[in-house]
CSV table of C-alpha atoms in Angstrom, one decimal:
chain,number,residue,atom,x,y,z
A,543,ASP,CA,-44.9,10.0,-47.8
A,544,ILE,CA,-44.7,10.8,-51.5
A,545,VAL,CA,-45.0,14.5,-50.7
A,546,LYS,CA,-42.2,14.3,-48.2
A,547,THR,CA,-40.0,12.4,-50.6
A,548,GLU,CA,-40.5,14.9,-53.4
A,549,SER,CA,-39.9,17.7,-50.9
A,550,ALA,CA,-36.6,16.1,-49.7
A,551,LEU,CA,-35.6,15.6,-53.4
A,552,GLN,CA,-36.2,19.2,-54.1
A,553,VAL,CA,-34.1,20.3,-51.2
A,554,THR,CA,-31.3,18.1,-52.3
A,555,LEU,CA,-31.4,19.4,-55.8
A,556,GLN,CA,-31.3,23.0,-54.5
A,557,SER,CA,-28.4,22.2,-52.3
A,558,ILE,CA,-26.5,20.7,-55.2
A,559,GLN,CA,-27.2,23.8,-57.3
A,560,ARG,CA,-25.9,26.0,-54.5
A,561,GLU,CA,-22.7,24.0,-54.3
A,562,SER,CA,-21.9,24.5,-58.0
A,563,LEU,CA,-18.3,25.5,-58.2
A,564,ARG,CA,-18.7,28.1,-60.9
A,565,HIS,CA,-22.3,29.2,-61.2
A,566,GLY,CA,-24.0,28.0,-58.1
A,567,GLY,CA,-25.7,30.8,-56.3
A,568,HIS,CA,-25.2,33.1,-59.3
A,569,ARG,CA,-27.3,31.5,-62.0
A,570,ASN,CA,-30.5,33.5,-61.1
A,571,SER,CA,-28.8,36.5,-59.6
A,572,LYS,CA,-28.3,39.9,-61.2
A,573,PRO,CA,-24.9,41.2,-60.1
A,574,TRP,CA,-25.4,44.3,-62.3
A,575,LEU,CA,-28.1,45.5,-59.9
A,576,THR,CA,-27.6,47.0,-56.4
A,577,GLU,CA,-29.9,46.1,-53.5
A,578,ASP,CA,-31.9,49.2,-54.4
A,579,GLY,CA,-32.4,47.9,-58.0
A,580,GLU,CA,-30.0,50.5,-59.5
A,581,VAL,CA,-28.2,49.3,-62.6
A,582,ILE,CA,-24.4,49.7,-62.1
A,583,TRP,CA,-23.1,47.9,-65.2
A,584,SER,CA,-23.1,49.0,-68.8
A,585,GLN,CA,-25.6,47.4,-71.2
A,586,HIS,CA,-22.8,45.7,-73.1
A,587,ARG,CA,-21.4,44.1,-69.9
A,588,ILE,CA,-24.9,43.0,-68.8
A,589,TRP,CA,-25.5,41.4,-72.3
A,590,LEU,CA,-22.2,39.5,-72.1
A,591,ALA,CA,-22.9,38.4,-68.5
A,592,SER,CA,-26.3,37.0,-69.5
A,593,ILE,CA,-24.7,34.9,-72.2
A,594,VAL,CA,-21.6,33.6,-70.2
A,595,ARG,CA,-23.7,32.8,-67.1
A,596,SER,CA,-26.4,30.9,-69.0
A,597,GLN,CA,-26.7,27.1,-69.0
A,598,TRP,CA,-26.6,26.8,-72.8
A,599,PHE,CA,-23.2,28.5,-72.9
A,600,ASP,CA,-21.8,26.1,-70.3
A,601,SER,CA,-23.2,23.2,-72.4
A,602,CYS,CA,-21.6,24.6,-75.6
A,603,MET,CA,-18.2,25.0,-73.9
A,604,GLY,CA,-18.6,21.5,-72.5
A,605,ALA,CA,-19.0,20.2,-76.1
A,606,VAL,CA,-16.0,22.2,-77.2
A,607,ILE,CA,-13.9,20.7,-74.4
A,608,MET,CA,-15.0,17.2,-75.2
A,609,PHE,CA,-14.1,17.8,-78.9
A,610,ASN,CA,-10.7,19.1,-77.7
A,611,ILE,CA,-10.2,15.9,-75.6
A,612,ALA,CA,-10.9,13.8,-78.7
A,613,ILE,CA,-8.3,15.8,-80.7
A,614,MET,CA,-5.8,15.3,-77.9
A,615,VAL,CA,-6.4,11.5,-77.9
A,616,TYR,CA,-6.0,11.4,-81.6
A,617,GLU,CA,-2.8,13.4,-81.5
A,618,THR,CA,-1.3,11.2,-78.7
A,619,ASN,CA,-2.2,8.0,-80.5
A,620,SER,CA,-0.6,9.3,-83.7
A,621,GLU,CA,2.7,10.2,-82.0
A,622,ALA,CA,2.7,6.9,-80.1
A,623,LEU,CA,3.0,5.1,-83.4
A,624,CYS,CA,6.3,6.8,-83.9
A,625,TYR,CA,8.0,4.8,-81.1
A,626,PRO,CA,10.3,3.1,-80.9
A,627,GLN,CA,11.3,3.3,-84.6
A,628,PHE,CA,11.5,7.1,-84.7
A,629,GLU,CA,12.6,7.8,-81.2
A,630,GLY,CA,14.9,10.8,-81.1
A,631,ARG,CA,13.9,11.9,-84.6
A,632,LEU,CA,10.2,12.6,-84.4
A,633,GLN,CA,10.3,14.9,-87.3
A,634,ASP,CA,10.9,11.9,-89.6
A,635,CYS,CA,7.8,10.1,-88.4
A,636,PRO,CA,5.0,10.3,-91.0
A,637,THR,CA,2.3,10.1,-88.2
A,638,ALA,CA,3.8,12.8,-86.0
A,639,SER,CA,1.5,15.8,-85.3
A,640,LEU,CA,3.9,18.2,-86.9
A,641,HIS,CA,3.1,16.7,-90.3
A,642,MET,CA,-0.6,17.4,-89.8
A,643,PRO,CA,-1.3,21.1,-90.5
A,644,TRP,CA,-5.0,20.7,-89.8
A,645,LEU,CA,-4.2,19.5,-86.3
A,646,ALA,CA,-2.2,22.6,-85.5
A,647,ALA,CA,-4.9,24.8,-87.0
A,648,THR,CA,-7.6,23.1,-84.9
A,649,ASN,CA,-5.5,23.4,-81.7
A,650,SER,CA,-4.9,27.1,-82.4
A,651,ALA,CA,-8.6,27.7,-83.0
A,652,LEU,CA,-9.5,26.0,-79.8
A,653,LEU,CA,-6.9,28.1,-77.9
A,654,ILE,CA,-8.4,31.3,-79.4
A,655,VAL,CA,-11.9,30.2,-78.2
A,656,TYR,CA,-10.6,29.5,-74.6
A,657,THR,CA,-8.7,32.8,-74.6
A,658,VAL,CA,-11.7,34.8,-75.7
A,659,GLU,CA,-13.9,33.1,-73.1
A,660,ALA,CA,-11.3,33.9,-70.3
A,661,LEU,CA,-11.1,37.6,-71.5
A,662,VAL,CA,-14.8,37.9,-71.5
A,663,ARG,CA,-15.1,36.5,-68.0
A,664,LEU,CA,-12.4,38.9,-66.9
A,665,TYR,CA,-14.2,41.8,-68.4
A,666,ILE,CA,-17.5,40.8,-66.7
A,667,GLU,CA,-16.2,39.7,-63.3
A,668,ARG,CA,-13.3,42.2,-63.0
A,669,HIS,CA,-11.6,41.9,-59.6
A,670,GLU,CA,-13.7,38.8,-58.7
A,671,PHE,CA,-12.2,36.9,-61.6
A,672,ILE,CA,-9.0,35.9,-59.8
A,673,TRP,CA,-10.9,34.5,-56.8
A,674,ASN,CA,-12.7,31.8,-58.7
A,675,SER,CA,-10.8,28.5,-58.8
A,676,TRP,CA,-12.2,27.6,-62.3
A,677,ASN,CA,-11.1,31.0,-63.6
A,678,GLN,CA,-7.6,30.4,-62.3
A,679,LEU,CA,-7.5,27.0,-64.0
A,680,ASP,CA,-8.7,28.5,-67.3
A,681,ALA,CA,-6.2,31.3,-67.1
A,682,PHE,CA,-3.4,28.8,-66.3
A,683,LEU,CA,-4.2,26.6,-69.2
A,684,VAL,CA,-4.6,29.5,-71.6
A,685,VAL,CA,-1.1,30.8,-70.7
A,686,ILE,CA,0.3,27.3,-71.1
A,687,GLY,CA,-1.4,27.0,-74.5
A,688,TRP,CA,0.1,30.2,-75.8
A,689,PHE,CA,3.5,29.2,-74.3
A,690,MET,CA,3.4,25.9,-76.1
A,691,LEU,CA,2.3,27.6,-79.4
A,692,ALA,CA,5.3,30.0,-79.2
A,693,LEU,CA,7.7,27.0,-78.7
A,694,SER,CA,6.0,24.7,-81.2
A,695,ASP,CA,8.9,25.0,-83.7
A,696,TYR,CA,11.4,23.8,-81.1
A,697,GLN,CA,11.9,20.2,-80.0
A,698,VAL,CA,11.6,20.9,-76.3
A,699,THR,CA,11.1,17.8,-74.1
A,700,PHE,CA,9.2,19.4,-71.3
A,701,LEU,CA,6.5,20.5,-73.7
A,702,ARG,CA,5.2,16.9,-73.6
A,703,PHE,CA,4.6,17.4,-69.9
A,704,LEU,CA,2.7,20.6,-70.5
A,705,ARG,CA,0.5,18.8,-73.0
A,706,ILE,CA,-0.6,16.5,-70.1
A,707,ALA,CA,-1.7,19.6,-68.1
A,708,ARG,CA,-4.3,20.3,-70.8
A,709,LEU,CA,-6.2,17.3,-69.6
A,710,LEU,CA,-7.1,19.4,-66.5
A,711,ARG,CA,-9.6,21.2,-68.7
A,712,ALA,CA,-11.6,17.9,-68.8
A,713,ALA,CA,-12.7,18.6,-65.3
A,714,ARG,CA,-14.7,21.6,-66.6
A,715,VAL,CA,-17.1,19.2,-68.4
A,716,LEU,CA,-18.5,18.3,-64.9
A,717,ILE,CA,-19.6,21.8,-64.3
A,718,SER,CA,-20.3,22.7,-68.0
A,719,ILE,CA,-22.9,20.0,-68.4
A,720,ARG,CA,-25.4,20.2,-65.5
A,721,GLU,CA,-26.4,16.5,-65.8
A,722,PHE,CA,-22.8,15.4,-65.2
A,723,TYR,CA,-22.4,17.7,-62.2
A,724,LEU,CA,-25.7,16.5,-60.7
A,725,LEU,CA,-24.6,12.9,-61.3
A,726,LEU,CA,-21.2,13.5,-59.7
A,727,SER,CA,-22.6,15.5,-56.8
A,728,GLY,CA,-25.2,12.8,-56.1
A,729,PHE,CA,-22.6,10.1,-56.2
A,730,ILE,CA,-20.3,12.0,-53.7
A,731,SER,CA,-23.3,12.6,-51.4
A,732,SER,CA,-24.1,8.9,-51.5
A,733,LEU,CA,-20.5,8.0,-50.5
A,734,ARG,CA,-20.7,10.4,-47.6
A,735,ALA,CA,-24.0,8.8,-46.4
A,736,ILE,CA,-22.5,5.3,-46.8
A,737,PHE,CA,-19.3,6.3,-44.9
A,738,PHE,CA,-21.1,7.9,-41.9
A,739,GLY,CA,-23.7,5.1,-41.9
A,740,SER,CA,-20.9,2.6,-41.7
A,741,LEU,CA,-19.3,4.5,-38.8
A,742,CYS,CA,-22.6,4.5,-36.9
A,743,LEU,CA,-23.2,0.8,-37.5
A,744,GLY,CA,-19.6,0.0,-36.6
């Protein structure tokens, strides 16, 4: 029974890995090789692919994203202190983000990191880049980030709604850190089993 249980657990873990939204099925593959073993990519492209497709890179980007989320929370809380006293004249509020040069510099640095990552993935994956949902999300958020940076000197109301869109990047933590993804996948699988079990018993 113990052997069967361990075997079932191994099959489940392999299934979870295959279902990975970004790297599942590609983690151990070598797309730079043909079926005959011929190298079709340049050495530089292979080197970049080995880095970007590695688990430690995903974990590092997950840490960067969590740091970014913490900065966003701090920025939101600081500007929330401006209301209602400084409503309509945010530039006069001492806790507004526009009075924190370090905050703008940090956001710009993070945007550069995300941009470089997206460009590297585009260089590696080429025409396959656009067909990956996570790549589409990253590209969308990078474009929004540069758009917001270009209009940062203007008091445009809808920019606040664009800031909310940056929270979508938090979803990447689930695939960037393998343990989070395994936990979520296991939880969803359990809900499926409970749902279908309830239907059978009902």
